[in-house]
Coordinates of C-alpha atoms in Angstrom, one line a residue:
M20 CA 0.0 0.0 0.0
R21 CA 1.2 3.5 -0.8
N22 CA 1.7 6.1 1.8
F23 CA -0.9 8.9 1.9
P24 CA -1.0 11.9 4.1
E25 CA -2.9 12.0 7.4
Q26 CA -6.6 12.8 7.3
G27 CA -6.2 15.9 9.5
L28 CA -7.7 16.7 12.8
P29 CA -10.1 14.0 14.1
P30 CA -13.6 15.4 14.8
T31 CA -14.7 15.8 18.4
T32 CA -18.0 14.2 19.6
D33 CA -19.6 17.6 19.6
Q34 CA -18.5 18.2 16.0
I35 CA -19.7 14.8 14.9
H36 CA -23.2 15.4 16.5
R37 CA -23.4 19.0 15.1
H38 CA -22.5 18.0 11.5
L39 CA -24.7 14.9 11.5
R40 CA -27.6 17.1 12.6
R41 CA -26.7 19.5 9.8
S42 CA -26.7 16.6 7.3
N43 CA -30.1 15.6 8.6
E44 CA -31.3 19.2 8.0
V45 CA -30.1 19.0 4.4
A46 CA -32.0 15.7 4.1
K47 CA -35.1 17.5 5.3
R48 CA -34.5 20.2 2.7
A49 CA -34.3 17.4 0.1
V50 CA -37.8 16.2 1.1
S51 CA -39.1 19.8 0.9
I52 CA -38.1 19.9 -2.8
G53 CA -39.6 16.5 -3.6
H54 CA -36.6 14.2 -3.1
H55 CA -35.8 11.3 -0.8
P56 CA -34.5 12.1 2.7
F57 CA -30.8 12.1 2.3
G58 CA -28.2 14.8 2.6
A59 CA -24.5 15.2 2.8
V60 CA -22.2 17.9 4.2
L61 CA -18.5 18.3 3.5
V62 CA -16.4 19.8 6.3
G63 CA -12.8 21.2 5.9
P64 CA -9.7 19.8 7.7
D65 CA -10.4 22.1 10.7
Q66 CA -13.6 20.1 11.4
E67 CA -15.5 23.4 11.6
T68 CA -15.7 25.0 8.1
V69 CA -18.6 23.7 6.1
L70 CA -17.5 23.7 2.5
M71 CA -20.5 22.2 0.7
E72 CA -24.0 20.7 1.3
Q73 CA -25.9 18.5 -1.1
C74 CA -29.4 17.1 -1.1
N75 CA -30.3 13.8 -2.6
V76 CA -31.2 14.2 -6.3
D77 CA -32.5 10.9 -7.5
T78 CA -31.9 7.1 -7.4
V79 CA -28.6 7.5 -9.3
N80 CA -27.4 10.9 -8.0
H81 CA -27.3 10.3 -4.3
A82 CA -26.3 13.2 -2.1
E83 CA -22.9 11.8 -1.1
A84 CA -21.9 10.9 -4.7
V85 CA -23.0 14.3 -6.1
L86 CA -21.2 16.1 -3.3
A87 CA -18.0 14.1 -3.8
R88 CA -18.0 14.7 -7.6
V89 CA -18.5 18.5 -7.2
A90 CA -15.9 18.6 -4.4
A91 CA -13.4 16.8 -6.7
L92 CA -13.9 19.5 -9.4
N93 CA -13.4 22.3 -6.9
Y94 CA -10.7 21.2 -4.4
S95 CA -7.3 19.5 -4.8
P96 CA -7.0 15.8 -3.9
G97 CA -4.5 16.7 -1.1
Y98 CA -7.0 19.1 0.5
L99 CA -9.9 16.7 0.2
W100 CA -7.9 14.0 1.9
G101 CA -8.1 16.2 5.1
C102 CA -11.8 16.8 4.7
T103 CA -14.8 14.9 6.2
L104 CA -18.0 14.0 4.6
Y105 CA -21.0 13.8 7.0
T106 CA -24.2 12.0 6.2
S107 CA -27.0 10.9 8.4
V108 CA -27.3 7.4 6.7
E109 CA -24.3 5.2 5.8
P110 CA -23.2 5.8 2.2
C111 CA -24.2 3.0 -0.2
C112 CA -21.4 1.1 -2.0
M113 CA -21.8 3.5 -5.0
C114 CA -21.4 6.5 -2.9
A115 CA -18.5 5.0 -0.9
G116 CA -16.6 4.3 -4.1
T117 CA -17.3 7.8 -5.3
V118 CA -16.0 9.3 -2.1
Y119 CA -12.9 7.1 -2.4
W120 CA -12.2 8.3 -5.9
A121 CA -12.8 11.9 -5.0
N122 CA -10.1 11.5 -2.3
I123 CA -12.2 12.5 0.7
G124 CA -10.3 11.1 3.6
R125 CA -13.0 10.6 6.2
V126 CA -16.7 9.7 6.3
V127 CA -19.0 10.0 9.3
Y128 CA -22.5 8.6 9.3
G129 CA -25.3 8.3 11.9
M130 CA -27.2 5.1 11.0
T131 CA -26.2 2.0 9.0
E132 CA -27.7 0.9 5.7
R133 CA -29.0 -2.1 7.6
Q134 CA -30.7 0.1 10.2
L135 CA -32.3 2.1 7.3
L136 CA -33.6 -1.2 5.9
D137 CA -35.2 -1.9 9.3
V138 CA -36.9 1.5 9.1
T139 CA -38.0 1.4 5.4
G140 CA -38.7 -2.3 5.1
N141 CA -38.8 -3.7 1.6
H142 CA -39.8 -0.3 0.1
Q143 CA -39.8 -0.2 -3.7
E144 CA -38.4 3.4 -3.8
N145 CA -35.5 2.5 -1.6
P146 CA -34.1 -1.0 -2.3
T147 CA -31.1 -0.8 0.0
M148 CA -28.0 -2.8 -0.7
S149 CA -26.3 -5.2 1.8
V150 CA -22.8 -4.0 0.9
S151 CA -21.5 -1.8 3.7
S152 CA -19.3 1.2 3.2
R153 CA -16.9 -0.5 5.6
Y154 CA -16.6 -3.4 3.1
V155 CA -15.9 -1.0 0.2
F156 CA -13.3 1.0 2.2
D157 CA -11.6 -2.1 3.5
H158 CA -10.9 -3.1 -0.1
C159 CA -9.2 0.2 -1.1
Q160 CA -5.6 1.1 -1.3
K161 CA -6.1 4.3 0.7
N162 CA -7.4 4.1 4.2
V163 CA -10.5 6.2 4.3
D164 CA -11.3 6.9 8.0
L165 CA -14.9 5.7 8.6
I166 CA -16.8 6.7 11.8
G167 CA -20.2 5.3 12.4
P168 CA -22.8 4.5 13.3
V169 CA -23.2 7.1 16.0
P170 CA -25.6 5.6 18.6
E171 CA -26.4 8.9 20.2
M172 CA -27.8 10.1 16.9
L173 CA -29.7 7.0 15.9
E174 CA -33.2 7.8 17.1
E175 CA -33.1 11.4 15.8
I176 CA -32.1 10.2 12.3
A177 CA -34.3 7.1 12.4
S178 CA -37.4 9.0 13.4
F179 CA -37.1 11.3 10.5
Q180 CA -36.5 8.4 8.1
R181 CA -39.4 6.5 9.6
E182 CA -41.8 9.5 9.2
F183 CA -40.8 10.0 5.6
W184 CA -41.1 6.3 4.5
A185 CA -44.4 5.7 6.3
T186 CA -46.1 8.3 4.1
R187 CA -44.8 6.8 0.8

């Protein structure tokens, strides 16, 4: 494995909770414009500066993947390696791969894809995948730092997801 720079400052518990709440607010904004309840936030290496926010767009353009692609167009790979992508729900394998290729060095999520499946059930609009982001990142040459799930945030995130999917 090649050597890559450090991912920058690790987030504090307070920063993790604050940025996960913000990603959940972005997910609520997605719902307000007719999209599924997913949002992503990119935070700079200082773990304070919010660089970008992205709502879910559609079934192919998930919030995390769109954010990662736009970030890769606007920031250098070295800078992105020190950044953190926050998302309330674990990135699917497509999004995890896109985050990896965008060179974002850390991902923090609140609830797992499996926990989302428990909330949504076998919903035709959200056919979750049983390939975890951990599995994807464990098979990469660069060590993306993955933090999640965050138990203290689970009910807050799950209740929003449950409310959305119950009305579909």
